[in-house]
């Protein structure tokens, strides 16, 4: 009996490996829209506070003159951030303005405009080329609207293709805020995953990375509808879905409460004080960077949906990933992303509900490991098959 116990212990020592943590410099850059306004709020302390929340880029949109724009560059450089540069002079005198700032250590990129239409692309393409001819080291940046304002998915696909062909920036960026509330009921817009399908498809076609958003500022959509104050579940649902589709830069709209009307809350209020959202955003950003080695520079081989309902224009899961013996929905719904990064393959499960847990049975062979929230990696065979994934949360498996 004693000999049997010794043999069993040896077997366990060989097969049950301790948790390990990767040593990596992988990082997902994070940008904050409606950042610190110019004037008395533009202080080193406020920029450090933003940096401490995990932001890499600051975008102060309410810039009225070149001096304020340079102040943003200065403050970003002091805290180790980069600025999205915008000023009236960038439009009226692009070459001269770019020459003045192109070597500034706080410069990240040049902002053109937000949510352009098809008829704007020729002018924007010319403007971007004028800037690039002077400074090819810092990209131009603009943000595209989502598929929800287009009549058909083909119209949106055409919009994206025209943009990449006529404006030809190094990346595609789009916004879509999917979580809404009406009469106290929180739901997800039906076309959100359609937008992710189409933007990621155009990114692959044009060989460009895409950037995506999460909403951090609660505001109204009319008399009854509104974007609710985000919970950690709401932020996870948006950010993990973006990453599952391959997003390479993540953005928040917005960081500072700019407007008195329509906007109820943001991480930082008009008087400069923090709300609870500040800590949620900070927590979310830390979570992302703990497992950035999964997503930074990755290739997404496919995204499939599993569960009670399949979102519009998405694909159902019809085959098990390699080394998976079972991936079976019990209750709820989610997505399955197949990710390739370097010599590693990952399978990422995301609960696509903002309010309900996802019950899913997962069984694998001994080649599959679980990537835990803190970035540590353990063997998946240590766990029972039934996994209950909280709203918006994810599980990541390494093969």
mmCIF file of N, CA and C in Angstrom, residues 118-248:
data_model
loop_
_atom_site.group_PDB
_atom_site.id
_atom_site.type_symbol
_atom_site.label_atom_id
_atom_site.label_comp_id
_atom_site.label_asym_id
_atom_site.label_seq_id
_atom_site.Cartn_x
_atom_site.Cartn_y
_atom_site.Cartn_z
ATOM 1 N N UNK A 118 -18.808 58.860 -46.492
ATOM 2 C CA UNK A 118 -18.107 58.490 -47.719
ATOM 3 C C UNK A 118 -17.647 59.706 -48.515
ATOM 4 N N UNK A 119 -18.472 60.726 -48.551
ATOM 5 C CA UNK A 119 -18.142 61.907 -49.346
ATOM 6 C C UNK A 119 -16.986 62.721 -48.766
ATOM 7 N N UNK A 120 -16.578 62.410 -47.533
ATOM 8 C CA UNK A 120 -15.464 63.127 -46.907
ATOM 9 C C UNK A 120 -14.116 62.489 -47.192
ATOM 10 N N UNK A 121 -14.108 61.278 -47.742
ATOM 11 C CA UNK A 121 -12.876 60.502 -47.795
ATOM 12 C C UNK A 121 -11.809 61.099 -48.707
ATOM 13 N N UNK A 122 -12.187 61.679 -49.823
ATOM 14 C CA UNK A 122 -11.185 62.252 -50.730
ATOM 15 C C UNK A 122 -10.411 63.382 -50.048
ATOM 16 N N UNK A 123 -11.145 64.267 -49.396
ATOM 17 C CA UNK A 123 -10.503 65.388 -48.704
ATOM 18 C C UNK A 123 -9.631 64.908 -47.552
ATOM 19 N N UNK A 124 -10.126 63.926 -46.790
ATOM 20 C CA UNK A 124 -9.351 63.412 -45.664
ATOM 21 C C UNK A 124 -8.096 62.687 -46.138
ATOM 22 N N UNK A 125 -8.201 61.970 -47.251
ATOM 23 C CA UNK A 125 -7.039 61.292 -47.792
ATOM 24 C C UNK A 125 -5.951 62.266 -48.194
ATOM 25 N N UNK A 126 -6.341 63.378 -48.805
ATOM 26 C CA UNK A 126 -5.371 64.398 -49.200
ATOM 27 C C UNK A 126 -4.729 65.042 -47.974
ATOM 28 N N UNK A 127 -5.535 65.330 -46.969
ATOM 29 C CA UNK A 127 -5.017 65.916 -45.728
ATOM 30 C C UNK A 127 -4.020 64.970 -45.056
ATOM 31 N N UNK A 128 -4.362 63.698 -44.977
ATOM 32 C CA UNK A 128 -3.464 62.714 -44.370
ATOM 33 C C UNK A 128 -2.159 62.604 -45.150
ATOM 34 N N UNK A 129 -2.225 62.660 -46.472
ATOM 35 C CA UNK A 129 -1.011 62.570 -47.280
ATOM 36 C C UNK A 129 -0.112 63.784 -47.060
ATOM 37 N N UNK A 130 -0.693 64.951 -46.911
ATOM 38 C CA UNK A 130 0.109 66.159 -46.664
ATOM 39 C C UNK A 130 0.861 66.037 -45.333
ATOM 40 N N UNK A 131 0.196 65.491 -44.329
ATOM 41 C CA UNK A 131 0.846 65.298 -43.035
ATOM 42 C C UNK A 131 1.933 64.239 -43.136
ATOM 43 N N UNK A 132 1.625 63.113 -43.772
ATOM 44 C CA UNK A 132 2.574 62.011 -43.877
ATOM 45 C C UNK A 132 3.815 62.404 -44.672
ATOM 46 N N UNK A 133 3.663 63.279 -45.658
ATOM 47 C CA UNK A 133 4.815 63.715 -46.449
ATOM 48 C C UNK A 133 5.836 64.466 -45.604
ATOM 49 N N UNK A 134 5.391 65.045 -44.499
ATOM 50 C CA UNK A 134 6.299 65.746 -43.582
ATOM 51 C C UNK A 134 6.747 64.815 -42.453
ATOM 52 N N UNK A 135 5.825 64.045 -41.907
ATOM 53 C CA UNK A 135 6.126 63.169 -40.775
ATOM 54 C C UNK A 135 5.518 61.790 -41.021
ATOM 55 N N UNK A 136 6.361 60.852 -41.402
ATOM 56 C CA UNK A 136 5.886 59.481 -41.641
ATOM 57 C C UNK A 136 6.020 58.596 -40.405
ATOM 58 N N UNK A 137 6.572 59.151 -39.317
ATOM 59 C CA UNK A 137 6.796 58.360 -38.102
ATOM 60 C C UNK A 137 5.565 58.300 -37.208
ATOM 61 N N UNK A 138 4.684 59.310 -37.292
ATOM 62 C CA UNK A 138 3.500 59.364 -36.436
ATOM 63 C C UNK A 138 2.254 59.273 -37.307
ATOM 64 N N UNK A 139 1.366 58.332 -37.021
ATOM 65 C CA UNK A 139 0.207 58.125 -37.901
ATOM 66 C C UNK A 139 -0.847 59.209 -37.749
ATOM 67 N N UNK A 140 -1.623 59.390 -38.792
ATOM 68 C CA UNK A 140 -2.866 60.146 -38.686
ATOM 69 C C UNK A 140 -3.942 59.203 -38.153
ATOM 70 N N UNK A 141 -4.952 59.803 -37.540
ATOM 71 C CA UNK A 141 -5.966 59.006 -36.860
ATOM 72 C C UNK A 141 -7.328 59.652 -37.046
ATOM 73 N N UNK A 142 -8.307 58.826 -37.346
ATOM 74 C CA UNK A 142 -9.701 59.248 -37.261
ATOM 75 C C UNK A 142 -10.530 58.040 -36.894
ATOM 76 N N UNK A 143 -11.742 58.299 -36.489
ATOM 77 C CA UNK A 143 -12.590 57.233 -35.976
ATOM 78 C C UNK A 143 -13.830 57.084 -36.836
ATOM 79 N N UNK A 144 -14.140 55.837 -37.215
ATOM 80 C CA UNK A 144 -15.288 55.541 -38.062
ATOM 81 C C UNK A 144 -16.508 55.175 -37.222
ATOM 82 N N UNK A 145 -17.662 55.403 -37.796
ATOM 83 C CA UNK A 145 -18.920 55.059 -37.133
ATOM 84 C C UNK A 145 -19.181 53.567 -37.303
ATOM 85 N N UNK A 146 -20.145 53.038 -36.567
ATOM 86 C CA UNK A 146 -20.432 51.601 -36.614
ATOM 87 C C UNK A 146 -21.459 51.283 -37.704
ATOM 88 N N UNK A 147 -21.767 50.003 -37.823
ATOM 89 C CA UNK A 147 -22.694 49.548 -38.863
ATOM 90 C C UNK A 147 -24.140 49.941 -38.580
ATOM 91 N N UNK A 148 -24.452 50.353 -37.342
ATOM 92 C CA UNK A 148 -25.856 50.572 -36.974
ATOM 93 C C UNK A 148 -26.507 51.733 -37.722
ATOM 94 N N UNK A 149 -25.731 52.653 -38.297
ATOM 95 C CA UNK A 149 -26.321 53.782 -39.011
ATOM 96 C C UNK A 149 -26.451 53.508 -40.514
ATOM 97 N N UNK A 150 -26.069 52.320 -40.952
ATOM 98 C CA UNK A 150 -26.162 51.969 -42.364
ATOM 99 C C UNK A 150 -27.353 51.042 -42.592
ATOM 100 N N UNK A 151 -27.936 51.127 -43.764
ATOM 101 C CA UNK A 151 -29.131 50.339 -44.062
ATOM 102 C C UNK A 151 -28.839 48.855 -44.119
ATOM 103 N N UNK A 152 -27.706 48.480 -44.709
ATOM 104 C CA UNK A 152 -27.366 47.066 -44.851
ATOM 105 C C UNK A 152 -25.908 46.848 -44.464
ATOM 106 N N UNK A 153 -25.569 45.600 -44.199
ATOM 107 C CA UNK A 153 -24.186 45.269 -43.897
ATOM 108 C C UNK A 153 -23.286 45.509 -45.112
ATOM 109 N N UNK A 154 -23.824 45.337 -46.315
ATOM 110 C CA UNK A 154 -23.035 45.616 -47.523
ATOM 111 C C UNK A 154 -22.685 47.089 -47.632
ATOM 112 N N UNK A 155 -23.612 47.954 -47.217
ATOM 113 C CA UNK A 155 -23.324 49.389 -47.230
ATOM 114 C C UNK A 155 -22.171 49.716 -46.289
ATOM 115 N N UNK A 156 -22.159 49.060 -45.132
ATOM 116 C CA UNK A 156 -21.082 49.330 -44.174
ATOM 117 C C UNK A 156 -19.756 48.746 -44.668
ATOM 118 N N UNK A 157 -19.806 47.556 -45.226
ATOM 119 C CA UNK A 157 -18.588 46.957 -45.776
ATOM 120 C C UNK A 157 -18.006 47.850 -46.869
ATOM 121 N N UNK A 158 -18.864 48.436 -47.699
ATOM 122 C CA UNK A 158 -18.411 49.341 -48.743
ATOM 123 C C UNK A 158 -17.813 50.612 -48.142
ATOM 124 N N UNK A 159 -18.417 51.118 -47.079
ATOM 125 C CA UNK A 159 -17.902 52.286 -46.361
ATOM 126 C C UNK A 159 -16.480 52.018 -45.861
ATOM 127 N N UNK A 160 -16.265 50.854 -45.280
ATOM 128 C CA UNK A 160 -14.944 50.512 -44.755
ATOM 129 C C UNK A 160 -13.922 50.367 -45.880
ATOM 130 N N UNK A 161 -14.343 49.751 -46.974
ATOM 131 C CA UNK A 161 -13.408 49.550 -48.089
ATOM 132 C C UNK A 161 -13.039 50.884 -48.732
ATOM 133 N N UNK A 162 -14.000 51.759 -48.902
ATOM 134 C CA UNK A 162 -13.700 53.085 -49.452
ATOM 135 C C UNK A 162 -12.730 53.834 -48.549
ATOM 136 N N UNK A 163 -12.915 53.688 -47.252
ATOM 137 C CA UNK A 163 -12.018 54.371 -46.321
ATOM 138 C C UNK A 163 -10.580 53.881 -46.471
ATOM 139 N N UNK A 164 -10.395 52.559 -46.475
ATOM 140 C CA UNK A 164 -9.025 52.042 -46.564
ATOM 141 C C UNK A 164 -8.389 52.371 -47.908
ATOM 142 N N UNK A 165 -9.192 52.467 -48.959
ATOM 143 C CA UNK A 165 -8.632 52.758 -50.271
ATOM 144 C C UNK A 165 -8.367 54.244 -50.481
ATOM 145 N N UNK A 166 -9.255 55.110 -49.986
ATOM 146 C CA UNK A 166 -9.120 56.540 -50.265
ATOM 147 C C UNK A 166 -8.330 57.298 -49.200
ATOM 148 N N UNK A 167 -8.532 56.957 -47.946
ATOM 149 C CA UNK A 167 -7.831 57.670 -46.869
ATOM 150 C C UNK A 167 -6.534 56.937 -46.519
ATOM 151 N N UNK A 168 -6.597 55.613 -46.501
ATOM 152 C CA UNK A 168 -5.401 54.769 -46.389
ATOM 153 C C UNK A 168 -4.548 55.107 -45.166
ATOM 154 N N UNK A 169 -5.170 55.149 -43.997
ATOM 155 C CA UNK A 169 -4.413 55.299 -42.756
ATOM 156 C C UNK A 169 -3.816 53.943 -42.357
ATOM 157 N N UNK A 170 -2.850 53.927 -41.449
ATOM 158 C CA UNK A 170 -2.237 52.653 -41.060
ATOM 159 C C UNK A 170 -3.155 51.727 -40.280
ATOM 160 N N UNK A 171 -4.316 52.228 -39.829
ATOM 161 C CA UNK A 171 -5.218 51.427 -39.003
ATOM 162 C C UNK A 171 -6.666 51.822 -39.289
ATOM 163 N N UNK A 172 -7.579 50.951 -38.839
ATOM 164 C CA UNK A 172 -9.003 51.275 -38.837
ATOM 165 C C UNK A 172 -9.438 51.404 -37.382
ATOM 166 N N UNK A 173 -10.163 52.466 -37.085
ATOM 167 C CA UNK A 173 -10.716 52.650 -35.747
ATOM 168 C C UNK A 173 -12.208 52.906 -35.888
ATOM 169 N N UNK A 174 -12.993 52.253 -35.022
ATOM 170 C CA UNK A 174 -14.439 52.470 -35.088
ATOM 171 C C UNK A 174 -15.013 52.488 -33.686
ATOM 172 N N UNK A 175 -16.158 53.161 -33.537
ATOM 173 C CA UNK A 175 -16.840 53.144 -32.243
ATOM 174 C C UNK A 175 -18.214 52.496 -32.385
ATOM 175 N N UNK A 176 -18.576 51.780 -31.359
ATOM 176 C CA UNK A 176 -19.917 51.211 -31.254
ATOM 177 C C UNK A 176 -20.152 50.952 -29.779
ATOM 178 N N UNK A 177 -21.186 51.560 -29.219
ATOM 179 C CA UNK A 177 -21.473 51.423 -27.793
ATOM 180 C C UNK A 177 -22.701 50.540 -27.652
ATOM 181 N N UNK A 178 -22.497 49.260 -27.320
ATOM 182 C CA UNK A 178 -23.555 48.267 -27.508
ATOM 183 C C UNK A 178 -24.533 48.115 -26.350
ATOM 184 N N UNK A 179 -24.168 48.585 -25.154
ATOM 185 C CA UNK A 179 -24.985 48.294 -23.978
ATOM 186 C C UNK A 179 -25.900 49.474 -23.669
ATOM 187 N N UNK A 180 -27.194 49.231 -23.692
ATOM 188 C CA UNK A 180 -28.173 50.287 -23.442
ATOM 189 C C UNK A 180 -29.115 49.868 -22.315
ATOM 190 N N UNK A 181 -29.888 50.858 -21.837
ATOM 191 C CA UNK A 181 -30.840 50.610 -20.762
ATOM 192 C C UNK A 181 -32.146 51.327 -21.063
ATOM 193 N N UNK A 182 -33.246 50.636 -20.871
ATOM 194 C CA UNK A 182 -34.570 51.218 -21.030
ATOM 195 C C UNK A 182 -35.471 50.675 -19.929
ATOM 196 N N UNK A 183 -36.077 51.577 -19.174
ATOM 197 C CA UNK A 183 -36.970 51.194 -18.074
ATOM 198 C C UNK A 183 -36.287 50.219 -17.111
ATOM 199 N N UNK A 184 -35.003 50.445 -16.887
ATOM 200 C CA UNK A 184 -34.258 49.622 -15.947
ATOM 201 C C UNK A 184 -33.754 48.304 -16.486
ATOM 202 N N UNK A 185 -34.037 48.005 -17.745
ATOM 203 C CA UNK A 185 -33.613 46.742 -18.354
ATOM 204 C C UNK A 185 -32.386 46.999 -19.230
ATOM 205 N N UNK A 186 -31.302 46.303 -18.938
ATOM 206 C CA UNK A 186 -30.054 46.446 -19.692
ATOM 207 C C UNK A 186 -30.011 45.389 -20.794
ATOM 208 N N UNK A 187 -29.639 45.813 -21.993
ATOM 209 C CA UNK A 187 -29.556 44.886 -23.124
ATOM 210 C C UNK A 187 -28.403 45.285 -24.033
ATOM 211 N N UNK A 188 -28.129 44.418 -24.997
ATOM 212 C CA UNK A 188 -27.051 44.647 -25.960
ATOM 213 C C UNK A 188 -27.650 44.862 -27.342
ATOM 214 N N UNK A 189 -27.155 45.842 -28.075
ATOM 215 C CA UNK A 189 -27.646 46.107 -29.422
ATOM 216 C C UNK A 189 -27.420 44.905 -30.339
ATOM 217 N N UNK A 190 -28.412 44.641 -31.165
ATOM 218 C CA UNK A 190 -28.386 43.441 -32.009
ATOM 219 C C UNK A 190 -27.266 43.479 -33.050
ATOM 220 N N UNK A 191 -26.842 44.687 -33.468
ATOM 221 C CA UNK A 191 -25.891 44.781 -34.584
ATOM 222 C C UNK A 191 -24.447 44.963 -34.126
ATOM 223 N N UNK A 192 -24.193 44.891 -32.824
ATOM 224 C CA UNK A 192 -22.826 45.153 -32.367
ATOM 225 C C UNK A 192 -21.824 44.144 -32.925
ATOM 226 N N UNK A 193 -22.133 42.859 -32.799
ATOM 227 C CA UNK A 193 -21.190 41.856 -33.295
ATOM 228 C C UNK A 193 -21.114 41.867 -34.817
ATOM 229 N N UNK A 194 -22.160 42.333 -35.459
ATOM 230 C CA UNK A 194 -22.076 42.544 -36.908
ATOM 231 C C UNK A 194 -20.979 43.554 -37.221
ATOM 232 N N UNK A 195 -20.928 44.652 -36.458
ATOM 233 C CA UNK A 195 -19.874 45.649 -36.655
ATOM 234 C C UNK A 195 -18.496 45.035 -36.475
ATOM 235 N N UNK A 196 -18.330 44.231 -35.427
ATOM 236 C CA UNK A 196 -17.030 43.601 -35.183
ATOM 237 C C UNK A 196 -16.660 42.628 -36.297
ATOM 238 N N UNK A 197 -17.647 41.894 -36.795
ATOM 239 C CA UNK A 197 -17.383 40.983 -37.916
ATOM 240 C C UNK A 197 -16.882 41.758 -39.138
ATOM 241 N N UNK A 198 -17.548 42.862 -39.453
ATOM 242 C CA UNK A 198 -17.226 43.603 -40.668
ATOM 243 C C UNK A 198 -15.918 44.373 -40.536
ATOM 244 N N UNK A 199 -15.675 44.993 -39.377
ATOM 245 C CA UNK A 199 -14.443 45.764 -39.215
ATOM 246 C C UNK A 199 -13.237 44.832 -39.192
ATOM 247 N N UNK A 200 -13.356 43.674 -38.541
ATOM 248 C CA UNK A 200 -12.233 42.735 -38.497
ATOM 249 C C UNK A 200 -11.988 42.116 -39.877
ATOM 250 N N UNK A 201 -13.056 41.911 -40.648
ATOM 251 C CA UNK A 201 -12.889 41.377 -42.002
ATOM 252 C C UNK A 201 -12.147 42.367 -42.886
ATOM 253 N N UNK A 202 -12.491 43.647 -42.787
ATOM 254 C CA UNK A 202 -11.795 44.660 -43.588
ATOM 255 C C UNK A 202 -10.353 44.826 -43.117
ATOM 256 N N UNK A 203 -10.113 44.692 -41.819
ATOM 257 C CA UNK A 203 -8.744 44.761 -41.309
ATOM 258 C C UNK A 203 -7.890 43.642 -41.893
ATOM 259 N N UNK A 204 -8.442 42.439 -41.977
ATOM 260 C CA UNK A 204 -7.705 41.319 -42.582
ATOM 261 C C UNK A 204 -7.492 41.558 -44.071
ATOM 262 N N UNK A 205 -8.527 42.025 -44.757
ATOM 263 C CA UNK A 205 -8.415 42.242 -46.203
ATOM 264 C C UNK A 205 -7.355 43.271 -46.540
ATOM 265 N N UNK A 206 -7.316 44.352 -45.766
ATOM 266 C CA UNK A 206 -6.393 45.455 -46.046
ATOM 267 C C UNK A 206 -5.064 45.318 -45.311
ATOM 268 N N UNK A 207 -4.939 44.250 -44.507
ATOM 269 C CA UNK A 207 -3.711 43.998 -43.737
ATOM 270 C C UNK A 207 -3.383 45.174 -42.821
ATOM 271 N N UNK A 208 -4.392 45.644 -42.105
ATOM 272 C CA UNK A 208 -4.234 46.739 -41.152
ATOM 273 C C UNK A 208 -4.801 46.301 -39.803
ATOM 274 N N UNK A 209 -4.235 46.790 -38.695
ATOM 275 C CA UNK A 209 -4.856 46.520 -37.397
ATOM 276 C C UNK A 209 -6.120 47.349 -37.229
ATOM 277 N N UNK A 210 -7.028 46.883 -36.360
ATOM 278 C CA UNK A 210 -8.179 47.727 -36.049
ATOM 279 C C UNK A 210 -8.205 48.059 -34.560
ATOM 280 N N UNK A 211 -8.797 49.218 -34.257
ATOM 281 C CA UNK A 211 -8.906 49.730 -32.894
ATOM 282 C C UNK A 211 -10.384 49.852 -32.543
ATOM 283 N N UNK A 212 -10.709 49.652 -31.274
ATOM 284 C CA UNK A 212 -12.119 49.625 -30.877
ATOM 285 C C UNK A 212 -12.314 50.273 -29.508
ATOM 286 N N UNK A 213 -13.588 50.473 -29.135
ATOM 287 C CA UNK A 213 -13.967 51.271 -27.973
ATOM 288 C C UNK A 213 -14.726 50.473 -26.923
ATOM 289 N N UNK A 214 -14.733 51.034 -25.712
ATOM 290 C CA UNK A 214 -15.720 50.730 -24.679
ATOM 291 C C UNK A 214 -16.251 52.060 -24.157
ATOM 292 N N UNK A 215 -17.479 52.049 -23.695
ATOM 293 C CA UNK A 215 -18.111 53.266 -23.207
ATOM 294 C C UNK A 215 -17.891 53.399 -21.699
ATOM 295 N N UNK A 216 -17.336 54.543 -21.297
ATOM 296 C CA UNK A 216 -17.114 54.806 -19.875
ATOM 297 C C UNK A 216 -17.914 55.997 -19.379
ATOM 298 N N UNK A 217 -18.677 56.640 -20.265
ATOM 299 C CA UNK A 217 -19.444 57.840 -19.907
ATOM 300 C C UNK A 217 -20.930 57.574 -20.127
ATOM 301 N N UNK A 218 -21.699 57.617 -19.074
ATOM 302 C CA UNK A 218 -23.149 57.417 -19.182
ATOM 303 C C UNK A 218 -23.803 58.678 -19.730
ATOM 304 N N UNK A 219 -24.700 58.495 -20.717
ATOM 305 C CA UNK A 219 -25.436 59.644 -21.240
ATOM 306 C C UNK A 219 -26.748 59.181 -21.874
ATOM 307 N N UNK A 220 -27.608 60.129 -22.168
ATOM 308 C CA UNK A 220 -28.952 59.798 -22.635
ATOM 309 C C UNK A 220 -28.979 59.581 -24.135
ATOM 310 N N UNK A 221 -29.964 58.796 -24.560
ATOM 311 C CA UNK A 221 -30.233 58.567 -25.983
ATOM 312 C C UNK A 221 -31.595 59.103 -26.381
ATOM 313 N N UNK A 222 -32.219 59.829 -25.486
ATOM 314 C CA UNK A 222 -33.574 60.306 -25.729
ATOM 315 C C UNK A 222 -34.374 60.264 -24.446
ATOM 316 N N UNK A 223 -35.677 60.325 -24.584
ATOM 317 C CA UNK A 223 -36.537 60.402 -23.407
ATOM 318 C C UNK A 223 -36.474 59.140 -22.558
ATOM 319 N N UNK A 224 -36.359 57.968 -23.191
ATOM 320 C CA UNK A 224 -36.410 56.716 -22.439
ATOM 321 C C UNK A 224 -35.087 55.952 -22.428
ATOM 322 N N UNK A 225 -34.406 55.888 -23.574
ATOM 323 C CA UNK A 225 -33.190 55.097 -23.691
ATOM 324 C C UNK A 225 -31.996 55.871 -23.160
ATOM 325 N N UNK A 226 -31.041 55.135 -22.624
ATOM 326 C CA UNK A 226 -29.783 55.752 -22.251
ATOM 327 C C UNK A 226 -28.679 54.709 -22.222
ATOM 328 N N UNK A 227 -27.448 55.202 -22.275
ATOM 329 C CA UNK A 227 -26.299 54.366 -22.007
ATOM 330 C C UNK A 227 -26.081 54.388 -20.503
ATOM 331 N N UNK A 228 -26.155 53.248 -19.828
ATOM 332 C CA UNK A 228 -26.104 53.250 -18.370
ATOM 333 C C UNK A 228 -24.697 53.511 -17.843
ATOM 334 N N UNK A 229 -24.623 53.868 -16.569
ATOM 335 C CA UNK A 229 -23.320 53.948 -15.909
ATOM 336 C C UNK A 229 -22.699 52.552 -15.966
ATOM 337 N N UNK A 230 -21.503 52.418 -16.514
ATOM 338 C CA UNK A 230 -20.962 51.078 -16.745
ATOM 339 C C UNK A 230 -20.572 50.371 -15.459
ATOM 340 N N UNK A 231 -20.787 49.088 -15.447
ATOM 341 C CA UNK A 231 -20.289 48.199 -14.401
ATOM 342 C C UNK A 231 -19.027 47.520 -14.930
ATOM 343 N N UNK A 232 -18.327 46.791 -14.082
ATOM 344 C CA UNK A 232 -17.162 46.046 -14.557
ATOM 345 C C UNK A 232 -17.589 44.999 -15.576
ATOM 346 N N UNK A 233 -18.798 44.449 -15.425
ATOM 347 C CA UNK A 233 -19.303 43.475 -16.403
ATOM 348 C C UNK A 233 -19.482 44.121 -17.778
ATOM 349 N N UNK A 234 -19.982 45.360 -17.799
ATOM 350 C CA UNK A 234 -20.157 46.064 -19.072
ATOM 351 C C UNK A 234 -18.810 46.324 -19.749
ATOM 352 N N UNK A 235 -17.834 46.760 -18.972
ATOM 353 C CA UNK A 235 -16.514 47.035 -19.544
ATOM 354 C C UNK A 235 -15.870 45.753 -20.053
ATOM 355 N N UNK A 236 -15.979 44.688 -19.291
ATOM 356 C CA UNK A 236 -15.403 43.415 -19.739
ATOM 357 C C UNK A 236 -16.049 42.932 -21.030
ATOM 358 N N UNK A 237 -17.360 43.008 -21.095
ATOM 359 C CA UNK A 237 -18.053 42.547 -22.300
ATOM 360 C C UNK A 237 -17.544 43.271 -23.539
ATOM 361 N N UNK A 238 -17.384 44.585 -23.445
ATOM 362 C CA UNK A 238 -16.927 45.358 -24.598
ATOM 363 C C UNK A 238 -15.461 45.096 -24.910
ATOM 364 N N UNK A 239 -14.606 45.185 -23.913
ATOM 365 C CA UNK A 239 -13.175 45.048 -24.159
ATOM 366 C C UNK A 239 -12.780 43.625 -24.538
ATOM 367 N N UNK A 240 -13.331 42.630 -23.867
ATOM 368 C CA UNK A 240 -12.964 41.258 -24.203
ATOM 369 C C UNK A 240 -13.522 40.838 -25.561
ATOM 370 N N UNK A 241 -14.681 41.352 -25.928
ATOM 371 C CA UNK A 241 -15.193 41.071 -27.280
ATOM 372 C C UNK A 241 -14.304 41.728 -28.328
ATOM 373 N N UNK A 242 -13.898 42.976 -28.078
ATOM 374 C CA UNK A 242 -12.980 43.651 -29.001
ATOM 375 C C UNK A 242 -11.697 42.844 -29.185
ATOM 376 N N UNK A 243 -11.126 42.391 -28.083
ATOM 377 C CA UNK A 243 -9.883 41.632 -28.145
ATOM 378 C C UNK A 243 -10.088 40.272 -28.808
ATOM 379 N N UNK A 244 -11.221 39.658 -28.580
ATOM 380 C CA UNK A 244 -11.503 38.364 -29.200
ATOM 381 C C UNK A 244 -11.541 38.466 -30.719
ATOM 382 N N UNK A 245 -11.941 39.616 -31.228
ATOM 383 C CA UNK A 245 -11.962 39.835 -32.675
ATOM 384 C C UNK A 245 -10.635 40.370 -33.205
ATOM 385 N N UNK A 246 -9.689 40.670 -32.301
ATOM 386 C CA UNK A 246 -8.346 41.034 -32.748
ATOM 387 C C UNK A 246 -7.956 42.483 -32.589
ATOM 388 N N UNK A 247 -8.713 43.302 -31.856
ATOM 389 C CA UNK A 247 -8.375 44.714 -31.688
ATOM 390 C C UNK A 247 -6.977 44.864 -31.091
ATOM 391 N N UNK A 248 -6.214 45.831 -31.609
ATOM 392 C CA UNK A 248 -4.828 46.024 -31.185
ATOM 393 C C UNK A 248 -4.599 47.327 -30.424
#
